[in-house]
Short mmCIF file of C-alpha atoms and ligand atoms in Angstrom, two decimals:
data_model
loop_
_atom_site.label_atom_id
_atom_site.label_comp_id
_atom_site.label_asym_id
_atom_site.label_seq_id
_atom_site.Cartn_x
_atom_site.Cartn_y
_atom_site.Cartn_z
CA MET P 157 261.21 221.48 -90.47
CA ALA P 158 261.40 217.70 -90.77
CA ARG P 159 258.16 215.88 -91.37
CA HIS P 160 257.33 213.39 -88.64
CA SER P 161 255.42 210.16 -88.91
CA ILE P 162 253.12 209.40 -86.04
CA VAL P 163 250.91 206.43 -85.28
CA ILE P 164 247.50 207.53 -84.05
CA LEU P 165 245.55 205.12 -81.87
CA PRO P 166 242.06 206.59 -81.31
CA GLY P 167 240.74 203.53 -79.45
CA ASP P 168 237.24 203.66 -77.99
CA GLY P 169 234.66 206.07 -76.66
CA ILE P 170 235.84 209.59 -76.04
CA GLY P 171 239.39 208.60 -77.04
CA VAL P 172 238.29 209.07 -80.64
CA VAL P 173 237.01 212.63 -80.29
CA VAL P 174 239.77 213.97 -78.04
CA LEU P 175 242.38 212.63 -80.44
CA GLU P 176 240.63 214.10 -83.49
CA GLU P 177 240.41 217.50 -81.82
CA THR P 178 244.04 217.31 -80.78
CA LEU P 179 245.08 216.66 -84.37
CA ARG P 180 243.13 219.77 -85.32
CA VAL P 181 245.20 221.82 -82.88
CA LEU P 182 248.49 220.26 -84.00
CA ASP P 183 247.61 221.04 -87.56
CA ALA P 184 246.63 224.63 -86.81
CA ALA P 185 249.88 225.10 -84.90
CA GLY P 186 251.84 224.06 -87.98
CA PHE P 187 253.00 220.62 -86.86
CA GLN P 188 254.05 218.76 -89.99
CA ALA P 189 253.31 215.06 -89.75
CA ASP P 190 252.02 212.05 -91.60
CA TYR P 191 249.60 210.12 -89.44
CA VAL P 192 249.04 206.40 -89.75
CA GLN P 193 246.10 204.97 -87.89
CA GLY P 194 246.49 201.90 -85.71
CA ASP P 195 243.70 199.58 -84.59
CA ILE P 196 243.29 199.13 -80.87
CA GLY P 197 240.47 198.58 -78.42
CA TRP P 198 237.14 196.99 -77.84
CA LYS P 199 235.89 196.69 -81.44
CA PHE P 200 238.97 194.68 -82.36
CA TRP P 201 238.53 192.38 -79.40
CA CYS P 202 234.91 191.74 -80.38
CA LYS P 203 235.64 191.33 -84.11
CA GLU P 204 239.02 189.58 -84.03
CA GLY P 205 239.54 188.31 -80.51
CA ASN P 206 242.50 190.66 -79.99
CA PRO P 207 242.24 194.26 -78.76
CA LEU P 208 245.86 194.90 -79.81
CA PRO P 209 246.35 193.30 -83.23
CA LEU P 210 249.86 192.41 -84.39
CA ARG P 211 249.60 194.86 -87.29
CA THR P 212 249.29 197.66 -84.72
CA LEU P 213 252.42 196.51 -82.90
CA ASP P 214 254.22 196.43 -86.27
CA LEU P 215 253.12 199.98 -87.05
CA ILE P 216 254.37 201.30 -83.72
CA ALA P 217 257.62 199.38 -84.05
CA ARG P 218 258.14 201.00 -87.45
CA HIS P 219 257.20 204.59 -86.59
CA LYS P 220 258.24 204.64 -82.90
CA VAL P 221 255.95 207.45 -81.80
CA ALA P 222 252.25 206.99 -81.00
CA LEU P 223 249.46 209.29 -79.87
CA PHE P 224 246.87 207.24 -78.05
CA GLY P 225 243.30 208.24 -77.12
CA ALA P 226 241.80 205.72 -74.70
CA ILE P 227 240.28 202.27 -74.74
CA THR P 228 237.45 200.40 -73.07
CA SER P 229 238.45 197.43 -70.98
CA LYS P 230 236.21 194.86 -69.26
CA PRO P 231 236.73 191.80 -67.06
CA ASN P 232 237.48 188.62 -68.97
CA ASP P 233 234.06 186.96 -68.47
CA GLU P 234 232.19 190.04 -69.73
CA ALA P 235 234.66 190.36 -72.57
CA LYS P 236 234.13 186.77 -73.65
CA ALA P 237 230.36 187.26 -73.72
CA GLU P 238 230.75 190.16 -76.16
CA LEU P 239 233.00 188.31 -78.59
CA ASP P 240 231.66 187.81 -82.10
CA PRO P 241 229.61 184.57 -82.08
CA SER P 242 231.97 183.04 -84.66
CA LEU P 243 234.86 183.37 -82.18
CA GLN P 244 233.10 182.21 -79.02
CA GLY P 245 234.29 179.07 -77.29
CA LYS P 246 237.56 179.06 -79.23
CA GLY P 247 239.82 179.82 -76.31
CA TYR P 248 240.15 183.59 -76.75
CA SER P 249 241.03 185.36 -73.53
CA TYR P 250 240.89 189.11 -72.96
CA SER P 251 243.76 191.13 -71.57
CA SER P 252 244.14 194.89 -71.50
CA PRO P 253 245.86 196.35 -74.59
CA ILE P 254 247.36 199.09 -72.40
CA VAL P 255 249.26 196.57 -70.36
CA GLY P 256 250.00 194.72 -73.60
CA LEU P 257 251.56 197.81 -75.17
CA ARG P 258 253.66 198.50 -72.08
CA GLN P 259 254.98 194.97 -71.97
CA PHE P 260 255.56 194.48 -75.69
CA PHE P 261 257.59 197.67 -76.09
CA ASP P 262 258.96 197.66 -72.55
CA LEU P 263 257.63 201.18 -71.96
CA ASP P 264 259.20 201.27 -68.53
CA ILE P 265 259.30 205.03 -67.96
CA CYS P 266 256.00 206.82 -67.41
CA VAL P 267 256.01 210.58 -67.03
CA ARG P 268 252.99 212.42 -65.65
CA PRO P 269 253.30 216.17 -65.32
CA CYS P 270 250.78 217.95 -63.07
CA LYS P 271 250.89 221.69 -63.55
CA SER P 272 248.10 224.05 -62.56
CA TYR P 273 246.79 226.57 -65.00
CA LYS P 274 246.06 230.00 -63.62
CA GLY P 275 242.32 230.59 -63.55
CA ASN P 276 241.28 226.96 -63.67
CA PRO P 277 238.25 226.80 -61.38
CA LEU P 278 239.21 223.21 -60.53
CA ASN P 279 242.54 224.25 -58.99
CA PHE P 280 243.14 223.16 -55.43
CA VAL P 281 242.67 225.90 -52.82
CA ARG P 282 243.46 225.76 -49.12
CA ARG P 283 242.85 227.86 -46.09
CA GLY P 284 245.73 230.14 -45.17
CA LYS P 285 246.51 232.27 -42.14
CA GLY P 286 243.67 234.39 -40.80
CA ASN P 287 241.04 232.44 -42.70
CA THR P 288 242.41 233.52 -46.08
CA ILE P 289 242.13 231.37 -49.16
CA GLU P 290 245.35 230.38 -50.90
CA GLU P 291 245.67 228.88 -54.36
CA PRO P 292 249.13 227.34 -54.62
CA LEU P 293 250.32 226.85 -58.20
CA ILE P 294 251.57 223.32 -58.59
CA ASP P 295 254.30 222.22 -60.96
CA VAL P 296 255.16 218.60 -60.31
CA VAL P 297 256.36 215.89 -62.68
CA ILE P 298 255.88 212.31 -61.57
CA PHE P 299 258.21 209.60 -62.90
CA ARG P 300 256.47 206.27 -62.44
CA GLN P 301 258.24 202.97 -63.10
CA ASN P 302 255.81 201.40 -65.50
CA THR P 303 256.56 197.69 -65.88
CA GLU P 304 257.46 196.13 -62.52
CA CYS P 305 256.30 196.18 -58.91
CA LEU P 306 252.82 194.87 -58.12
CA TYR P 307 251.79 195.21 -61.78
CA SER P 308 254.15 192.53 -63.07
CA GLY P 309 251.40 189.91 -62.89
CA VAL P 310 253.48 187.43 -60.89
CA GLU P 311 250.77 186.31 -58.50
CA TRP P 312 248.91 183.28 -57.26
CA THR P 313 245.89 182.24 -55.29
CA ASN P 314 246.57 178.81 -53.84
CA PRO P 315 250.21 178.96 -54.98
CA PRO P 316 251.74 175.84 -56.55
CA GLU P 317 253.91 173.61 -54.40
CA LYS P 318 257.29 174.97 -55.45
CA VAL P 319 256.23 178.54 -54.81
CA TYR P 320 254.81 177.57 -51.44
CA GLU P 321 258.02 175.76 -50.53
CA ALA P 322 260.06 178.78 -51.51
CA LEU P 323 257.89 181.06 -49.38
CA MET P 324 258.28 178.67 -46.45
CA THR P 325 262.05 179.24 -46.56
CA HIS P 326 261.44 182.76 -45.22
CA PRO P 327 261.16 182.89 -41.41
CA LYS P 328 258.66 185.77 -41.53
CA PHE P 329 256.42 183.76 -43.80
CA VAL P 330 256.56 180.75 -41.52
CA GLU P 331 255.83 182.94 -38.52
CA ASN P 332 252.90 184.88 -40.00
CA PHE P 333 251.37 182.62 -42.63
CA GLY P 334 252.80 179.18 -41.93
CA ARG P 335 249.55 177.94 -40.40
CA THR P 336 247.26 179.32 -43.13
CA PRO P 337 246.01 176.59 -45.47
CA VAL P 338 247.73 177.04 -48.83
CA GLU P 339 244.42 177.24 -50.69
CA GLU P 340 243.54 180.30 -48.60
CA LEU P 341 246.67 182.16 -49.62
CA SER P 342 246.78 184.92 -52.24
CA VAL P 343 250.19 186.28 -53.12
CA SER P 344 251.07 189.21 -55.39
CA THR P 345 254.77 189.84 -55.75
CA ARG P 346 256.43 193.24 -55.71
CA ILE P 347 259.47 192.89 -57.93
CA PHE P 348 262.00 195.66 -58.62
CA THR P 349 265.10 195.17 -60.77
CA LYS P 350 268.24 197.21 -60.40
CA LYS P 351 268.30 198.05 -64.10
CA ALA P 352 264.75 199.41 -64.34
CA THR P 353 265.04 201.21 -61.02
CA GLU P 354 268.22 202.94 -62.16
CA ARG P 355 266.55 203.90 -65.40
CA ILE P 356 263.54 205.57 -63.79
CA LEU P 357 265.72 207.35 -61.24
CA THR P 358 268.16 208.59 -63.85
CA ALA P 359 265.32 209.79 -66.05
CA ALA P 360 263.89 211.71 -63.10
CA PHE P 361 267.20 213.37 -62.23
CA GLU P 362 267.92 214.24 -65.85
CA HIS P 363 264.51 215.83 -66.19
CA ALA P 364 265.06 217.86 -63.02
CA ARG P 365 268.37 219.12 -64.36
CA ARG P 366 267.06 219.87 -67.84
CA LYS P 367 263.99 221.73 -66.64
CA GLY P 368 265.53 223.44 -63.64
CA TYR P 369 263.67 221.64 -60.86
CA LEU P 370 265.50 221.93 -57.54
CA SER P 371 264.59 218.57 -56.03
CA VAL P 372 263.85 214.94 -56.73
CA THR P 373 261.59 213.22 -54.19
CA VAL P 374 261.60 209.45 -53.94
CA CYS P 375 258.09 208.50 -52.88
CA GLU P 376 258.21 204.93 -51.55
CA LYS P 377 258.35 203.35 -48.09
CA PRO P 378 261.93 202.12 -47.55
CA ASN P 379 261.68 201.81 -43.79
CA VAL P 380 259.02 199.09 -44.11
CA ILE P 381 259.32 197.68 -47.63
CA ARG P 382 263.04 197.28 -47.24
CA GLU P 383 264.03 195.26 -50.27
CA THR P 384 262.17 196.99 -53.10
CA SER P 385 261.55 200.52 -51.78
CA GLY P 386 264.93 200.15 -50.07
CA LEU P 387 266.63 199.39 -53.38
CA MET P 388 265.13 202.49 -54.98
CA TRP P 389 266.18 204.73 -52.12
CA ARG P 390 269.73 203.33 -52.00
CA LEU P 391 270.19 203.72 -55.74
CA ALA P 392 268.73 207.23 -55.63
CA LYS P 393 271.34 208.28 -53.08
CA GLU P 394 274.16 206.81 -55.18
CA ILE P 395 272.98 208.36 -58.43
CA GLN P 396 272.46 211.74 -56.82
CA LYS P 397 275.89 211.72 -55.20
CA GLU P 398 277.72 210.60 -58.31
CA SER P 399 275.97 212.49 -61.05
CA PHE P 400 273.47 215.06 -59.77
CA PRO P 401 274.98 216.67 -56.66
CA GLU P 402 273.28 220.01 -57.33
CA ILE P 403 269.80 218.47 -57.07
CA LYS P 404 268.29 218.00 -53.64
CA LEU P 405 267.16 214.44 -52.92
CA ILE P 406 264.13 213.99 -50.66
CA ASN P 407 262.83 210.75 -49.16
CA SER P 408 259.08 210.77 -48.55
CA ASN P 409 256.86 207.86 -47.60
CA ILE P 410 253.85 207.37 -49.82
CA ASP P 411 251.37 207.53 -46.93
CA ALA P 412 252.82 210.73 -45.51
CA GLN P 413 253.09 212.16 -49.02
CA MET P 414 249.36 211.74 -49.58
CA MET P 415 248.73 213.58 -46.31
CA TRP P 416 251.09 216.41 -47.27
CA LEU P 417 249.57 216.62 -50.71
CA THR P 418 247.09 219.26 -49.64
CA LYS P 419 249.47 220.98 -47.23
CA ASN P 420 252.36 222.06 -49.45
CA PRO P 421 252.00 220.62 -52.96
CA GLU P 422 253.86 223.61 -54.42
CA ASP P 423 257.05 222.51 -52.64
CA TYR P 424 257.58 219.46 -54.84
CA GLY P 425 259.33 219.31 -58.19
CA VAL P 426 260.18 215.93 -59.62
CA ILE P 427 258.74 212.89 -57.86
CA VAL P 428 259.89 209.36 -58.62
CA ALA P 429 258.28 206.11 -57.49
CA GLY P 430 257.68 202.48 -58.33
CA ASN P 431 254.66 201.41 -60.32
CA MET P 432 252.01 201.20 -57.58
CA PHE P 433 252.98 204.24 -55.54
CA GLY P 434 253.67 206.18 -58.73
CA ASP P 435 250.12 205.46 -59.85
CA ILE P 436 248.73 206.62 -56.51
CA VAL P 437 250.78 209.77 -56.14
CA SER P 438 250.19 210.84 -59.74
CA ASP P 439 246.42 210.52 -59.36
CA GLY P 440 246.70 212.47 -56.11
CA PHE P 441 248.50 215.36 -57.77
CA ALA P 442 246.26 215.22 -60.83
CA GLY P 443 243.30 215.84 -58.54
CA LEU P 444 244.87 219.13 -57.43
CA ILE P 445 245.22 220.51 -60.95
CA GLY P 446 241.77 219.69 -62.31
CA GLY P 447 241.49 215.93 -62.54
CA LEU P 448 241.03 213.71 -65.55
CA GLY P 449 240.33 216.52 -68.01
CA PHE P 450 243.88 217.79 -67.40
CA ALA P 451 246.03 214.75 -66.59
CA CYS P 452 248.45 213.85 -69.39
CA SER P 453 251.13 211.20 -69.69
CA ALA P 454 254.05 209.91 -71.72
CA GLN P 455 255.63 206.47 -71.76
CA PHE P 456 259.10 205.67 -73.04
CA SER P 457 261.15 202.57 -73.72
CA SER P 458 264.93 202.35 -73.84
CA ASP P 459 264.91 201.86 -77.63
CA GLY P 460 263.11 205.13 -78.33
CA THR P 461 259.51 203.95 -78.58
CA ALA P 462 257.21 206.53 -77.06
CA VAL P 463 253.45 206.55 -76.45
CA PHE P 464 251.59 209.71 -75.41
CA GLU P 465 248.11 209.52 -73.89
CA PRO P 466 245.74 211.20 -71.46
CA THR P 467 245.33 209.43 -68.13
CA HIS P 468 241.57 209.17 -68.49
CA GLY P 469 239.73 206.26 -70.04
CA SER P 470 237.08 205.99 -72.75
CA ALA P 471 234.25 207.35 -70.54
CA PRO P 472 231.66 205.22 -72.38
CA LYS P 473 228.70 207.13 -70.99
CA TYR P 474 229.74 210.22 -72.99
CA ALA P 475 230.77 208.39 -76.11
CA GLY P 476 227.49 208.49 -77.97
CA TYR P 477 226.78 212.22 -77.51
CA LYS P 478 225.79 213.98 -80.70
CA ILE P 479 227.86 216.95 -79.62
CA PRO P 480 230.71 215.77 -77.40
CA ILE P 481 231.10 217.52 -74.06
CA VAL P 482 234.37 216.11 -72.68
CA ASN P 483 237.47 218.13 -72.02
CA PRO P 484 240.13 217.59 -74.72
CA ILE P 485 242.93 219.34 -72.79
CA ALA P 486 244.46 216.19 -71.24
CA MET P 487 244.91 214.76 -74.73
CA MET P 488 246.30 218.04 -76.06
CA GLU P 489 248.75 218.23 -73.17
CA SER P 490 249.82 214.68 -73.98
CA ALA P 491 250.45 215.80 -77.55
CA CYS P 492 252.61 218.64 -76.19
CA LEU P 493 254.72 216.03 -74.41
CA MET P 494 255.12 214.36 -77.79
CA LEU P 495 256.22 217.66 -79.29
CA ASP P 496 258.80 218.04 -76.49
CA TYR P 497 260.10 214.58 -77.35
CA LEU P 498 260.34 215.46 -81.04
CA ASN P 499 262.13 218.72 -80.21
CA GLU P 500 259.27 220.76 -81.61
CA ASN P 501 259.62 223.10 -78.67
CA ASN P 502 258.25 226.16 -80.34
CA ILE P 503 255.00 224.46 -81.38
CA ALA P 504 254.61 222.92 -77.92
CA ALA P 505 255.10 226.29 -76.26
CA ARG P 506 252.53 227.96 -78.52
CA ILE P 507 249.91 225.29 -77.85
CA ARG P 508 250.50 225.41 -74.10
CA LYS P 509 250.26 229.19 -74.17
CA ALA P 510 247.00 229.02 -76.09
CA ILE P 511 245.52 226.53 -73.61
CA ALA P 512 246.68 228.70 -70.70
CA GLY P 513 245.15 231.78 -72.33
CA VAL P 514 241.75 230.15 -72.82
CA ILE P 515 241.69 228.87 -69.24
CA GLU P 516 242.78 232.16 -67.74
CA GLU P 517 240.23 234.13 -69.72
CA GLY P 518 237.56 231.78 -68.39
CA LYS P 519 234.95 232.34 -71.11
CA VAL P 520 235.17 228.88 -72.63
CA ARG P 521 234.90 226.03 -70.14
CA THR P 522 233.90 222.41 -70.56
CA TYR P 523 231.33 220.94 -68.15
CA ASP P 524 233.96 219.51 -65.79
CA MET P 525 235.46 222.98 -65.35
CA MET P 526 232.00 224.29 -64.42
CA LYS P 527 231.43 221.50 -61.90
CA MET P 528 228.37 220.30 -63.74
CA ASN P 529 227.18 216.73 -63.99
CA GLY P 530 227.98 215.46 -67.45
CA ARG P 531 224.79 215.35 -69.52
CA PRO P 532 223.86 216.72 -72.95
CA GLU P 533 222.06 219.72 -71.38
CA VAL P 534 225.31 221.18 -70.06
CA LEU P 535 225.71 222.83 -73.46
CA GLU P 536 222.50 224.83 -72.96
CA ASN P 537 223.68 225.78 -69.50
CA GLY P 538 226.84 227.51 -70.61
CA ALA P 539 229.39 224.71 -70.87
CA ALA P 540 231.52 224.58 -74.00
CA SER P 541 231.49 221.49 -76.18
CA THR P 542 234.68 219.62 -76.98
CA PHE P 543 234.64 221.34 -80.40
CA GLN P 544 234.17 224.80 -78.92
CA MET P 545 237.05 224.28 -76.51
CA THR P 546 239.25 223.20 -79.41
CA ASP P 547 238.15 226.18 -81.53
CA ALA P 548 238.96 228.56 -78.68
CA ILE P 549 242.44 227.10 -78.30
CA ILE P 550 243.09 227.28 -82.04
CA GLU P 551 241.91 230.89 -82.12
CA ARG P 552 244.41 231.76 -79.42
CA LEU P 553 247.42 230.26 -81.19
CA GLU P 554 250.01 232.91 -81.92
P1 LIG N 817 237.20 207.22 -67.34
O1 LIG N 817 238.47 207.94 -67.18
O2 LIG N 817 236.86 206.76 -68.70
O3 LIG N 817 236.01 208.11 -66.83
C1 LIG N 817 235.74 208.42 -65.48
C2 LIG N 817 234.97 209.72 -65.37
O4 LIG N 817 235.87 210.78 -65.45
C3 LIG N 817 234.00 209.96 -66.52
O5 LIG N 817 232.76 209.42 -66.30
C4 LIG N 817 233.95 211.46 -66.56
O6 LIG N 817 233.07 211.92 -65.56
C5 LIG N 817 235.34 211.85 -66.19
N1 LIG N 817 236.19 212.11 -67.37
C6 LIG N 817 237.09 211.26 -67.95
N2 LIG N 817 237.69 211.86 -68.97
C7 LIG N 817 237.18 213.10 -69.06
C8 LIG N 817 237.43 214.21 -69.91
N3 LIG N 817 238.33 214.17 -70.90
N4 LIG N 817 236.70 215.35 -69.71
C9 LIG N 817 235.80 215.41 -68.73
N5 LIG N 817 235.54 214.41 -67.89
C10 LIG N 817 236.23 213.27 -68.04
O7 LIG N 817 237.26 205.96 -66.33
P2 LIG N 817 236.19 204.81 -66.07
O8 LIG N 817 234.81 205.30 -66.19
O9 LIG N 817 236.63 204.17 -64.83
O10 LIG N 817 236.46 203.75 -67.23
C11 LIG N 817 235.79 203.76 -68.48
C12 LIG N 817 236.48 202.79 -69.42
O11 LIG N 817 237.79 203.29 -69.71
C13 LIG N 817 236.68 201.42 -68.82
O12 LIG N 817 236.44 200.46 -69.80
C14 LIG N 817 238.12 201.41 -68.38
O13 LIG N 817 238.68 200.13 -68.39
C15 LIG N 817 238.76 202.28 -69.43
N6 LIG N 817 239.99 202.97 -69.02
C16 LIG N 817 240.93 203.13 -69.99
C17 LIG N 817 242.07 203.84 -69.74
C18 LIG N 817 243.00 204.09 -70.87
O14 LIG N 817 242.65 203.89 -72.01
N7 LIG N 817 244.20 204.55 -70.61
C19 LIG N 817 242.36 204.39 -68.41
C20 LIG N 817 241.27 204.24 -67.47
C21 LIG N 817 240.15 203.53 -67.78
MG1 LIG N 818 245.64 205.52 -62.15
#
């Protein structure tokens, strides 16, 4: 087996412990890798005025694959107040290193699988016929365009003259906003490019084919947002017709999709959406399979850079616990996505099987799985610690 080299980015708060525990599982499963640690997060902002130092970007550029815990982010004014005194007043401005990473490496494809584990007490249940209780098993993979749409940062309050003039060339703008004083206008632009839209769609279709999913659902709103959602839907039809005729293509509006989420979530396979709606629909599905303790993600660029991370943040209120209580499974699942990417399919399958076994047996559960409020006492009340959950998973490895 080839030895891999992986950049690890622990970050802040619980990111550190879930990553450490995940490395323990990878190691126990026989994954052969050299890990190089990259600096990212709040400490580096406070100490150096940059939460994503250049040396970290260099490391990722060199090694291509990164496992990322989570970071703490704060609004710019709070961030400035916490800067080291020697750096204050020198023009440093805070921006999120997550967005920074995405932009620097053009990590335009975000993949968020949401698959329920049998026996997870957090699984979604619904009422069936005759007052029965049904527990549909969900297996959905969301492909979220990660760099465009409303997240591109092209926005203004009190837009400059040229922007205002350009807006005034659109009859709908004149009609609806033409009498609003310019200083009372806030505008955030929703930009889609053909290239990035084709890339996310193609990635979604290829995944469906590779993994045997029967359908790809485009989750946008093309009847109303005609240019951007419309572009995605048009391209989806073309790509399906030309290259993936065996895969069913479904058009669902984001609003209706959120309503159907609890009606028939088991009917969906691959879902693809722009940045904003992809964020919404992936959080919606994640809620059905156990929430933040289970939601994993992968991000890819066209040049082969890949970053794997749980969806959750640094959960600062749990960071200082002597014995950590948070659920490490979302991070471990993210590592499994990394193993898929590295073609370490056997190791990934063994880790997933071990996680599934622990959940199904139901003896070892972190506080979130027991629906407890997170506090140190959960450990006395039967919840497993982060370490105990990891130990149980390692013990189950075949
Ligand atoms: P969060 O995801 O850190 O925590 C929200 C709540 O979810 C926690 O209080 C906890 O109850 C639960 N939770 C999260 N992860 C869990 C786990 N592994 N096991 C069990 N329960 C878990 O989001 P929050 O509180 O909004 O943000 C905290 C900090 O994290 C902020 O500074 C925020 O900017 C940052 N953040 C970073 C992200 C990243 O690094 N990708 C993503 C989201 C937030
Ligand atoms: Mg989100």
